[in-house]
Amino acid sequence: MSENNISIDQIVSLSKRRGFVYPGSEIYGGFGNSYTYGPLGIELKNNIKNIWWKTFVHNRADMVGIDGDIILHPKTWHASGHVGGFTDPLVECEETRQRFRADHLIEDQLGEDVDGWTVEKINKFLVGKELLSPATKKPTLSEVKTFNLMFSTQMAKTSEGEDSKAYLRPETAQAIFLEFKNVVDTNRVKIPFGIAQIGKAFRNEITPGNFIFRRLEFEQMEIEYFVHPSEWEQLFDNWIADMHQWCELIGLDNAKIHELDVPEESRAHYSTKTIDFEYDFPFGCKELYGCAYRADFDLGNHQRESGKKLEYRDPQTNEVYLPHVIEPTFGVDRTILAVLCEAYNEETLEDGSTRTVLKFKPNIAPIKVAILPLMKKDGLPEKAKAIQEKLQIFGNVEYDEGGAIGKRYRRQDEAGTPVCITVDYDSLEDETVTVRDRDTMEQERIKITDLFSYLGEKYFQ
Ligand code: GAP
C-alpha cells in the first residue's frame, strides 16, 4: 500500500477493467511480461508523448528530434560498451531451471548490497553462506553468472554465426550518437543543443515485474544534450530543474519525487554522474527517470571504432572539440504507471456510496470531455453529437448515451474524464447544457455558445 493507501493490485484491476492496460497474449495464457495498451491506455500514452515532444522539442530553440531504427549496426553495441558491460548477475535454480537476479536475492536474504560487485567477488562472498532458491526454498542455486540484457537476433542477409548477430536496442540513445554529425551538418544547431527521440527499447530483464514498471519491451523518451566540456555542471543542474517541471506539468506531486545521486558502483558503465528521479510507487520508492552525465564516452568510442571524426567546430571561436553529453531520460511506461498511481482515488460520498476516480490533469486525460444526452430520443442525441463535433478541437471527446446518467458519470470518473456535459430537454429550449466537474462533482448550467471558451479557460489552456 502506498501513502495514499493504493495497492498495485487496484491499479492493475482498474487498468484491465477500463481498458488502460491488458495482460498481453491472454488468450494463450499470457506471455511473460507482455502487455497491451487498450483504448484508454493508448490515448494516455500518446498525450504524454505529445506533451513531452512539445515541451522539450517544439517549445525550445535548442532542441531537434530524430527517429532512428531499433536494429542498428552491431558495431554500435560493441563501441557503446553494451556487449561487454550491460549485464546483470544471475543464478539459476538447478531443480526448476528458473533464473533469478543474484543481487536481489542476496540483498533480501543476506542483507548485503552487492551492487557494482564483480561476479567473482559475489561468488567469493557467498562461500559458506546459504542462498535459497525462491522456487524450492532450498539451496539449489547455481554459481552467480553474468547475463547480457540485450536481445539478439540473426540478420538474414549474412551467414549464420557471430557476424550475422544483431541486437534490439536496449536504449534509444545510441542512434542519436550515430547521427550527431548528420544533425550538425544539416541543421542550424549550435552547442549547447540537444537531440530528442521517442521509441521502443528492449531488455531481457531476468526479473521483470511490478506490472508495467519493469518490462522486456518498453518505451523511452530520451534527450542527448551536447555541451562544451567546461559547461556541463551548470547545464546539468538546469536539466534537473526542467525534469522537475515536467513532473509537475503532467500532474506528479513533486513531494513524491526524490532525487538520488547514484553512487559510482551503481551507475551505468557510461556515466560519470547520475541523478535518478525516484517516485513513491505503491511498491516502494523506485526509479522513474534519470539524468546522466555521459561526458564524451559515447562520441569518443564511436569516433575511435568507426574511424570517423565526430568533433565539433565552434563557429565563433573555431575551437574543435568532442562535445560532452547530458542525458535526461524518461521511461514512458513508468510515467504511465506513476500518473495512474497519482490520479487514483477511491472516495466515499455524502450518501455513503463510493466512487473510483482518476484525477488526471486535463492535459493527459485520455478522454477530454464526455457528451451525455439524457435520453436516446427526441432530438437529444443529434444535439449532443453536434456539440461533440465542436469540442473535438480539445482532443478525444466521447459520446455516451447508454444507461442511467449517474452510472455514466461514474464510468467517466473511472476513465479520468475531467468534464461531462449533459444535454437534456431544457437544452432544446434554451440552448444551455449541464457541465459537471469530475473532481468537485459540481454542476453548472452553461450556454452552448459559451462552452468553447468556458472549457478552454477552465480545463484546456
Ligand atoms: N539511455 C539511458 C538509459 O537507458 P536507464 O536508466 O537504463 O538509462 C532509462 O533507462 C529509463 O527507461 C528509466 O529511468 C526507466 O524509466 C526506463 N526503463 C529502464 N528499464 C526499463 C524496463 N525494463 N521497463 C520499463 N522501463 C524501463
Coordinates of C-alpha atoms and ligand atoms in Angstrom, one line a residue:
M1 CA 0.0 0.0 0.0
S2 CA 1.3 3.5 -0.8
E3 CA 1.0 6.6 1.4
N4 CA -2.5 7.2 0.0
N5 CA -3.2 3.5 0.6
I6 CA -3.2 2.4 -3.0
S7 CA -2.1 -1.1 -3.9
I8 CA -0.6 -2.0 -7.2
D9 CA -3.5 -4.6 -7.5
Q10 CA -6.0 -1.8 -7.5
I11 CA -4.2 -0.1 -10.4
V12 CA -3.8 -3.4 -12.3
S13 CA -7.5 -4.2 -11.8
L14 CA -8.7 -0.8 -12.9
S15 CA -6.3 -0.8 -15.9
K16 CA -7.8 -4.1 -17.2
R17 CA -11.4 -3.2 -16.3
R18 CA -11.3 0.1 -18.1
G19 CA -9.0 -0.7 -21.0
F20 CA -5.9 1.1 -20.0
V21 CA -3.6 -1.9 -20.0
Y22 CA -4.4 -5.6 -20.7
P23 CA -2.2 -8.5 -19.9
G24 CA -0.7 -9.4 -23.3
S25 CA -1.4 -12.6 -25.3
E26 CA -4.0 -13.5 -22.7
I27 CA -6.0 -16.0 -24.9
Y28 CA -2.8 -18.1 -24.9
G29 CA -2.5 -17.9 -21.2
G30 CA -0.4 -14.7 -21.2
F31 CA 3.2 -14.4 -22.2
G32 CA 5.8 -13.4 -19.6
N33 CA 5.8 -9.7 -19.1
S34 CA 3.8 -8.7 -22.2
Y35 CA 1.1 -6.1 -22.0
T36 CA -1.2 -4.3 -24.4
Y37 CA -2.3 -0.7 -24.0
G38 CA -6.0 -0.6 -24.6
P39 CA -8.1 2.2 -26.0
L40 CA -7.8 4.5 -22.9
G41 CA -4.1 3.5 -22.4
I42 CA -3.0 4.5 -25.9
E43 CA -4.8 7.9 -25.5
L44 CA -3.0 8.5 -22.2
K45 CA 0.3 7.3 -23.7
N46 CA 0.0 9.5 -26.8
N47 CA -0.9 12.5 -24.7
I48 CA 2.2 12.0 -22.6
K49 CA 4.5 11.6 -25.6
N50 CA 2.9 14.6 -27.4
I51 CA 3.2 16.9 -24.4
W52 CA 6.8 15.7 -23.9
W53 CA 7.7 16.4 -27.6
K54 CA 6.0 19.9 -27.4
T55 CA 7.8 20.7 -24.1
F56 CA 11.3 19.6 -25.0
V57 CA 11.4 19.9 -28.8
H58 CA 8.8 22.4 -30.1
N59 CA 9.0 24.9 -27.3
R60 CA 12.8 25.1 -27.2
A61 CA 15.1 26.7 -29.7
D62 CA 18.0 24.4 -28.6
M63 CA 16.4 21.1 -29.4
V64 CA 15.6 19.0 -32.5
G65 CA 14.3 15.4 -32.9
I66 CA 15.1 12.2 -34.8
D67 CA 13.6 8.8 -35.2
G68 CA 16.3 6.1 -35.5
D69 CA 16.0 2.3 -36.1
I70 CA 15.6 -0.3 -33.4
I71 CA 18.3 -2.5 -35.1
L72 CA 21.5 -0.6 -35.6
H73 CA 24.8 -1.7 -36.9
P74 CA 26.1 -4.3 -34.4
K75 CA 29.4 -2.5 -34.0
T76 CA 27.3 0.2 -32.3
W77 CA 26.8 -2.0 -29.3
H78 CA 30.5 -3.1 -29.1
A79 CA 31.5 0.6 -29.2
S80 CA 28.9 1.7 -26.7
G81 CA 30.1 -0.9 -24.2
H82 CA 26.8 -2.7 -24.1
V83 CA 28.1 -6.0 -25.4
G84 CA 30.7 -6.1 -22.7
G85 CA 29.1 -4.3 -19.9
F86 CA 25.3 -4.3 -20.0
T87 CA 24.9 -7.3 -17.7
D88 CA 23.1 -8.4 -14.6
P89 CA 24.3 -11.1 -12.2
L90 CA 22.0 -14.1 -12.2
V91 CA 21.7 -17.5 -10.5
E92 CA 19.8 -20.5 -11.9
C93 CA 17.7 -22.9 -9.8
E94 CA 19.2 -26.3 -10.7
E95 CA 15.9 -28.1 -10.0
T96 CA 13.4 -25.8 -11.8
R97 CA 15.8 -24.1 -14.2
Q98 CA 14.3 -20.7 -13.2
R99 CA 16.6 -17.7 -13.2
F100 CA 16.8 -15.0 -10.6
R101 CA 18.7 -11.7 -10.1
A102 CA 21.5 -12.7 -7.7
D103 CA 21.9 -9.2 -6.3
H104 CA 18.2 -9.0 -5.4
L105 CA 18.3 -12.4 -3.6
I106 CA 21.4 -11.6 -1.7
E107 CA 20.0 -8.2 -0.6
D108 CA 16.7 -9.8 0.5
Q109 CA 18.1 -12.9 2.2
L110 CA 21.6 -11.9 3.4
G111 CA 21.1 -8.1 3.8
E112 CA 24.2 -7.3 1.6
D113 CA 24.1 -4.7 -1.1
V114 CA 26.4 -6.2 -3.9
D115 CA 25.6 -3.5 -6.5
G116 CA 28.6 -2.9 -8.7
W117 CA 30.5 -6.0 -7.4
T118 CA 32.1 -8.3 -10.0
V119 CA 30.8 -11.9 -10.3
E120 CA 34.0 -13.2 -8.8
K121 CA 33.6 -11.0 -5.7
I122 CA 29.9 -12.1 -5.3
N123 CA 30.8 -15.8 -5.6
K124 CA 33.6 -15.4 -3.0
F125 CA 31.2 -13.6 -0.7
L126 CA 28.7 -16.5 -1.0
V127 CA 31.2 -19.1 0.1
G128 CA 29.9 -20.7 3.3
K129 CA 26.6 -18.8 3.1
E130 CA 23.2 -20.3 2.2
L131 CA 21.2 -18.6 -0.5
L132 CA 17.8 -20.2 -1.1
S133 CA 16.0 -20.6 -4.4
P134 CA 12.7 -18.8 -4.3
A135 CA 11.3 -21.8 -6.3
T136 CA 12.3 -24.6 -4.0
K137 CA 13.1 -22.8 -0.7
K138 CA 16.3 -24.8 -0.7
P139 CA 19.9 -24.0 -1.6
T140 CA 19.5 -25.3 -5.1
L141 CA 21.1 -22.3 -6.9
S142 CA 24.0 -22.3 -9.3
E143 CA 27.0 -20.1 -9.1
V144 CA 26.5 -16.5 -10.0
K145 CA 27.0 -15.8 -13.7
T146 CA 26.7 -12.6 -15.8
F147 CA 23.8 -12.3 -18.2
N148 CA 23.8 -9.8 -21.0
L149 CA 20.5 -7.9 -21.1
M150 CA 20.4 -7.3 -24.8
F151 CA 18.0 -9.3 -27.0
S152 CA 19.9 -10.6 -30.0
T153 CA 18.6 -11.7 -33.4
Q154 CA 20.0 -13.0 -36.7
M155 CA 20.1 -11.0 -39.9
A156 CA 19.1 -13.0 -43.0
K157 CA 21.4 -11.2 -45.3
T158 CA 24.6 -12.6 -43.7
S159 CA 25.5 -16.2 -42.9
E160 CA 24.8 -17.8 -39.5
G161 CA 27.2 -17.0 -36.7
E162 CA 28.6 -14.1 -34.8
D163 CA 28.8 -12.0 -38.0
S164 CA 25.0 -12.1 -38.6
K165 CA 24.2 -11.3 -35.0
A166 CA 22.3 -8.1 -34.4
Y167 CA 20.7 -6.6 -31.3
L168 CA 17.4 -4.9 -30.5
R169 CA 18.4 -1.6 -29.0
P170 CA 18.5 -1.6 -25.1
E171 CA 18.3 2.3 -25.1
T172 CA 17.2 4.7 -27.8
A173 CA 20.2 6.9 -27.1
Q174 CA 22.7 5.3 -29.5
A175 CA 21.0 6.3 -32.8
I176 CA 21.4 9.9 -31.6
F177 CA 25.1 9.5 -31.1
L178 CA 25.4 7.8 -34.6
E179 CA 23.6 10.7 -36.2
F180 CA 25.2 13.5 -34.2
K181 CA 27.4 14.6 -37.2
N182 CA 24.5 14.4 -39.7
V183 CA 22.3 16.6 -37.5
V184 CA 25.1 19.2 -37.0
D185 CA 25.8 19.2 -40.8
T186 CA 22.2 19.5 -41.9
N187 CA 20.7 21.8 -39.3
R188 CA 21.4 25.2 -37.8
V189 CA 22.3 23.8 -34.4
K190 CA 24.9 25.3 -32.2
I191 CA 26.3 23.9 -29.0
P192 CA 24.7 23.7 -26.5
F193 CA 21.9 21.8 -28.2
G194 CA 20.0 18.6 -27.8
I195 CA 18.6 15.8 -29.9
A196 CA 15.4 14.1 -28.7
Q197 CA 13.9 10.7 -29.6
I198 CA 11.0 8.6 -28.5
G199 CA 10.9 4.9 -29.2
K200 CA 10.9 1.3 -28.1
A201 CA 13.8 -0.3 -26.2
F202 CA 14.3 -3.9 -25.3
R203 CA 15.9 -5.6 -22.3
N204 CA 16.0 -9.2 -21.4
E205 CA 15.3 -8.5 -17.8
I206 CA 15.8 -11.5 -15.5
T207 CA 13.1 -10.4 -13.1
P208 CA 10.5 -8.2 -14.9
G209 CA 7.6 -7.2 -12.8
N210 CA 5.5 -4.8 -10.8
F211 CA 3.0 -4.5 -13.7
I212 CA 4.4 -2.2 -16.4
F213 CA 7.3 -1.0 -14.2
R214 CA 10.0 -3.4 -15.4
R215 CA 9.3 -4.8 -18.8
L216 CA 11.2 -6.6 -21.5
E217 CA 9.8 -4.2 -24.2
F218 CA 9.2 -0.6 -23.2
E219 CA 9.4 2.9 -24.5
Q220 CA 11.8 5.7 -23.7
M221 CA 11.7 9.5 -24.3
E222 CA 15.4 10.4 -24.4
I223 CA 17.5 13.6 -24.9
E224 CA 21.2 13.7 -25.6
Y225 CA 22.2 17.3 -24.9
F226 CA 25.6 18.2 -26.4
V227 CA 27.7 20.7 -24.4
H228 CA 31.1 22.2 -24.2
P229 CA 33.0 20.2 -21.6
S230 CA 33.5 23.3 -19.4
E231 CA 29.8 24.0 -19.2
W232 CA 28.3 20.6 -18.2
E233 CA 27.8 21.3 -14.5
Q234 CA 25.5 24.3 -14.8
L235 CA 23.6 22.8 -17.7
F236 CA 23.2 19.5 -15.8
D237 CA 21.5 21.5 -12.9
N238 CA 19.3 23.2 -15.4
W239 CA 18.1 19.9 -16.8
I240 CA 17.4 18.6 -13.3
A241 CA 15.1 21.7 -12.8
D242 CA 13.5 21.1 -16.2
M243 CA 12.8 17.5 -15.3
H244 CA 11.0 18.5 -12.1
Q245 CA 8.9 21.0 -14.1
W246 CA 8.0 18.2 -16.4
C247 CA 6.8 16.1 -13.5
E248 CA 4.6 19.0 -12.3
L249 CA 3.3 19.5 -15.9
I250 CA 1.8 16.0 -16.1
G251 CA 0.4 16.2 -12.5
L252 CA 3.0 14.2 -10.5
D253 CA 3.3 15.5 -6.9
N254 CA 6.9 16.7 -6.6
A255 CA 6.8 15.7 -2.9
K256 CA 6.7 12.1 -4.1
I257 CA 9.7 12.5 -6.3
H258 CA 13.1 12.0 -4.7
E259 CA 16.5 12.7 -6.2
L260 CA 19.1 10.0 -5.8
D261 CA 22.7 10.9 -6.5
V262 CA 23.6 7.4 -7.8
P263 CA 26.9 6.1 -6.2
E264 CA 29.7 5.2 -8.6
E265 CA 29.4 1.4 -8.2
S266 CA 25.7 1.5 -9.1
R267 CA 26.0 3.8 -12.1
A268 CA 25.7 2.6 -15.7
H269 CA 29.1 1.9 -17.4
Y270 CA 28.9 5.1 -19.5
S271 CA 28.0 7.5 -16.7
T272 CA 30.2 9.9 -14.7
K273 CA 27.3 11.2 -12.7
T274 CA 23.7 10.2 -12.5
I275 CA 20.8 11.7 -10.6
D276 CA 17.8 9.3 -10.5
F277 CA 14.3 10.6 -10.1
E278 CA 12.6 8.1 -7.8
Y279 CA 8.9 8.1 -7.3
D280 CA 6.8 6.8 -4.4
F281 CA 5.2 3.9 -6.2
P282 CA 2.8 1.6 -4.2
F283 CA 5.6 -1.0 -4.1
G284 CA 8.2 1.4 -2.8
C285 CA 10.3 4.4 -3.9
K286 CA 11.8 3.4 -7.3
E287 CA 13.5 4.9 -10.3
L288 CA 11.2 6.8 -12.6
Y289 CA 13.6 8.8 -14.6
G290 CA 17.3 9.6 -14.7
C291 CA 19.7 12.3 -15.8
A292 CA 23.2 11.1 -16.6
Y293 CA 26.4 13.0 -17.5
R294 CA 27.9 10.7 -20.1
A295 CA 30.8 13.1 -20.8
D296 CA 32.4 12.1 -24.2
F297 CA 32.1 8.4 -23.5
D298 CA 29.8 7.6 -26.5
L299 CA 31.1 10.1 -29.1
G300 CA 34.7 9.2 -28.2
N301 CA 34.1 5.4 -28.5
H302 CA 32.1 5.8 -31.8
Q303 CA 34.8 8.1 -33.2
R304 CA 37.5 5.6 -32.3
E305 CA 35.6 2.4 -33.5
S306 CA 34.2 3.9 -36.7
G307 CA 37.3 5.9 -37.6
K308 CA 35.0 8.9 -38.5
K309 CA 35.6 12.3 -36.9
L310 CA 32.7 13.3 -34.7
E311 CA 34.3 16.5 -33.4
Y312 CA 32.5 19.9 -33.4
R313 CA 34.0 23.2 -34.6
D314 CA 32.7 26.2 -32.7
P315 CA 31.6 28.7 -35.4
Q316 CA 32.7 31.7 -33.3
T317 CA 36.0 30.6 -31.7
N318 CA 36.9 27.9 -34.2
E319 CA 37.7 25.6 -31.3
V320 CA 37.5 21.9 -32.3
Y321 CA 36.4 19.5 -29.6
L322 CA 34.4 16.4 -28.8
P323 CA 31.2 17.6 -27.1
H324 CA 30.2 16.2 -23.8
V325 CA 26.7 14.9 -23.2
I326 CA 24.0 15.3 -20.6
E327 CA 21.2 12.7 -20.9
P328 CA 17.8 13.3 -19.4
T329 CA 15.9 10.1 -19.9
F330 CA 12.2 9.3 -19.3
G331 CA 10.5 5.9 -19.4
V332 CA 7.1 6.1 -21.0
D333 CA 5.7 3.0 -19.3
R334 CA 6.9 4.2 -15.8
T335 CA 5.3 7.6 -16.5
I336 CA 2.0 5.9 -17.2
L337 CA 2.2 3.9 -14.1
A338 CA 3.1 6.9 -12.0
V339 CA 0.3 9.1 -13.3
L340 CA -2.2 6.2 -12.8
C341 CA -1.0 5.8 -9.2
E342 CA -1.0 9.6 -8.6
A343 CA -4.5 10.0 -10.1
Y344 CA -6.2 7.0 -8.4
N345 CA -8.7 7.8 -5.7
E346 CA -11.5 5.9 -4.0
E347 CA -13.9 8.3 -2.4
T348 CA -16.8 7.8 -0.1
L349 CA -19.6 10.2 -1.0
E350 CA -22.1 12.1 1.3
D351 CA -24.8 9.5 0.6
G352 CA -22.4 6.7 1.7
S353 CA -21.8 5.3 -1.8
T354 CA -18.2 5.1 -3.1
R355 CA -16.7 6.1 -6.4
T356 CA -13.3 5.3 -8.1
V357 CA -12.0 8.4 -9.8
L358 CA -8.8 9.1 -11.7
K359 CA -7.9 12.7 -11.1
F360 CA -5.7 13.1 -14.2
K361 CA -4.6 16.6 -15.1
P362 CA -6.7 17.5 -18.1
N363 CA -3.7 17.7 -20.4
I364 CA -3.0 13.9 -20.1
A365 CA -6.7 12.7 -19.7
P366 CA -7.5 10.1 -22.3
I367 CA -11.0 11.5 -22.8
K368 CA -11.2 15.3 -22.5
V369 CA -14.9 15.7 -22.4
A370 CA -17.9 13.3 -22.4
I371 CA -21.1 14.3 -24.0
L372 CA -24.2 12.6 -22.5
P373 CA -27.7 13.0 -23.9
L374 CA -30.2 12.5 -21.1
M375 CA -32.4 10.3 -23.3
K376 CA -31.8 8.4 -26.6
K377 CA -34.7 10.1 -28.3
D378 CA -36.5 13.4 -29.0
G379 CA -33.6 15.0 -30.8
L380 CA -31.2 14.9 -27.8
P381 CA -28.7 12.6 -29.5
E382 CA -28.5 14.9 -32.5
K383 CA -28.0 17.9 -30.3
A384 CA -25.3 16.1 -28.3
K385 CA -23.4 14.9 -31.4
A386 CA -23.3 18.4 -32.8
I387 CA -21.7 19.6 -29.5
Q388 CA -19.3 16.7 -29.6
E389 CA -18.1 17.7 -33.1
K390 CA -17.5 21.3 -32.0
L391 CA -15.5 20.3 -28.9
Q392 CA -13.2 17.8 -30.6
I393 CA -10.6 20.5 -31.1
F394 CA -9.8 19.8 -27.4
G395 CA -8.9 16.2 -28.2
N396 CA -10.7 12.9 -27.7
V397 CA -14.4 13.7 -26.9
E398 CA -16.6 10.8 -26.1
Y399 CA -20.3 10.4 -26.8
D400 CA -22.1 8.1 -24.4
E401 CA -25.9 7.5 -24.5
G402 CA -26.1 4.2 -22.6
G403 CA -27.5 3.8 -19.1
A404 CA -28.6 6.0 -16.2
I405 CA -26.9 9.4 -16.0
G406 CA -25.4 8.6 -12.6
K407 CA -23.8 5.4 -13.9
R408 CA -22.4 7.3 -16.9
Y409 CA -20.8 9.9 -14.6
R410 CA -19.2 7.1 -12.6
R411 CA -17.8 5.5 -15.8
Q412 CA -16.3 8.8 -16.8
D413 CA -14.8 9.3 -13.3
E414 CA -13.1 6.0 -13.6
A415 CA -11.7 6.9 -17.0
G416 CA -10.4 10.2 -15.6
T417 CA -12.6 12.5 -17.9
P418 CA -12.3 16.0 -16.4
V419 CA -15.7 17.2 -17.5
C420 CA -19.1 15.8 -18.6
I421 CA -21.7 17.7 -20.5
T422 CA -25.3 16.6 -20.2
V423 CA -27.8 17.5 -22.9
D424 CA -31.4 17.5 -21.7
Y425 CA -34.9 18.7 -22.7
D426 CA -34.1 22.3 -21.5
S427 CA -31.1 22.3 -23.9
L428 CA -33.6 22.1 -26.8
E429 CA -35.5 25.1 -25.4
D430 CA -32.8 27.5 -24.0
E431 CA -29.6 26.3 -25.7
T432 CA -27.9 25.5 -22.3
V433 CA -26.3 22.3 -21.0
T434 CA -25.2 20.9 -17.6
V435 CA -21.4 20.9 -17.2
R436 CA -20.2 18.6 -14.4
D437 CA -16.7 18.8 -12.9
R438 CA -15.1 15.4 -12.2
D439 CA -13.3 16.4 -9.0
T440 CA -15.9 18.6 -7.2
M441 CA -18.9 16.9 -8.9
E442 CA -20.4 20.3 -9.0
Q443 CA -22.8 21.1 -11.9
E444 CA -23.2 24.4 -13.7
R445 CA -25.6 25.4 -16.4
I446 CA -23.7 26.9 -19.4
K447 CA -24.8 28.3 -22.7
I448 CA -23.8 26.1 -25.6
T449 CA -22.3 29.2 -27.4
D450 CA -20.1 29.8 -24.3
L451 CA -18.9 26.2 -23.9
F452 CA -15.8 26.5 -26.0
S453 CA -14.3 29.5 -24.1
Y454 CA -15.6 28.1 -20.7
L455 CA -13.8 24.7 -21.2
G456 CA -10.8 26.3 -22.8
E457 CA -10.2 28.6 -19.8
K458 CA -11.1 26.2 -17.0
Y459 CA -9.5 22.9 -18.3
F460 CA -7.6 23.1 -21.6
Q461 CA -5.5 26.3 -21.6
Ligands
GAP1 N1 19.9 5.9 -22.2 C1 19.9 5.8 -20.8 C2 19.1 4.7 -20.2 O1 18.6 3.8 -20.9 P1 18.2 3.7 -18.0 O2 18.2 4.3 -16.6 O3 18.7 2.3 -18.1 O4 19.0 4.7 -18.9 C3 16.1 5.0 -18.8 O5 16.7 3.8 -18.6 C4 14.7 4.9 -18.3 O6 14.0 3.9 -19.0 C5 14.5 4.5 -16.8 O7 14.6 5.7 -16.0 C6 13.1 4.0 -16.8 O8 12.1 5.0 -16.8 C7 13.0 3.3 -18.2 N2 13.3 1.8 -18.1 C8 14.5 1.2 -18.0 N3 14.4 -0.1 -17.9 C9 13.1 -0.4 -18.0 C10 12.3 -1.6 -18.0 N4 12.9 -2.8 -18.0 N5 10.9 -1.5 -18.1 C11 10.3 -0.3 -18.2 N6 11.0 0.9 -18.2 C12 12.4 0.8 -18.1

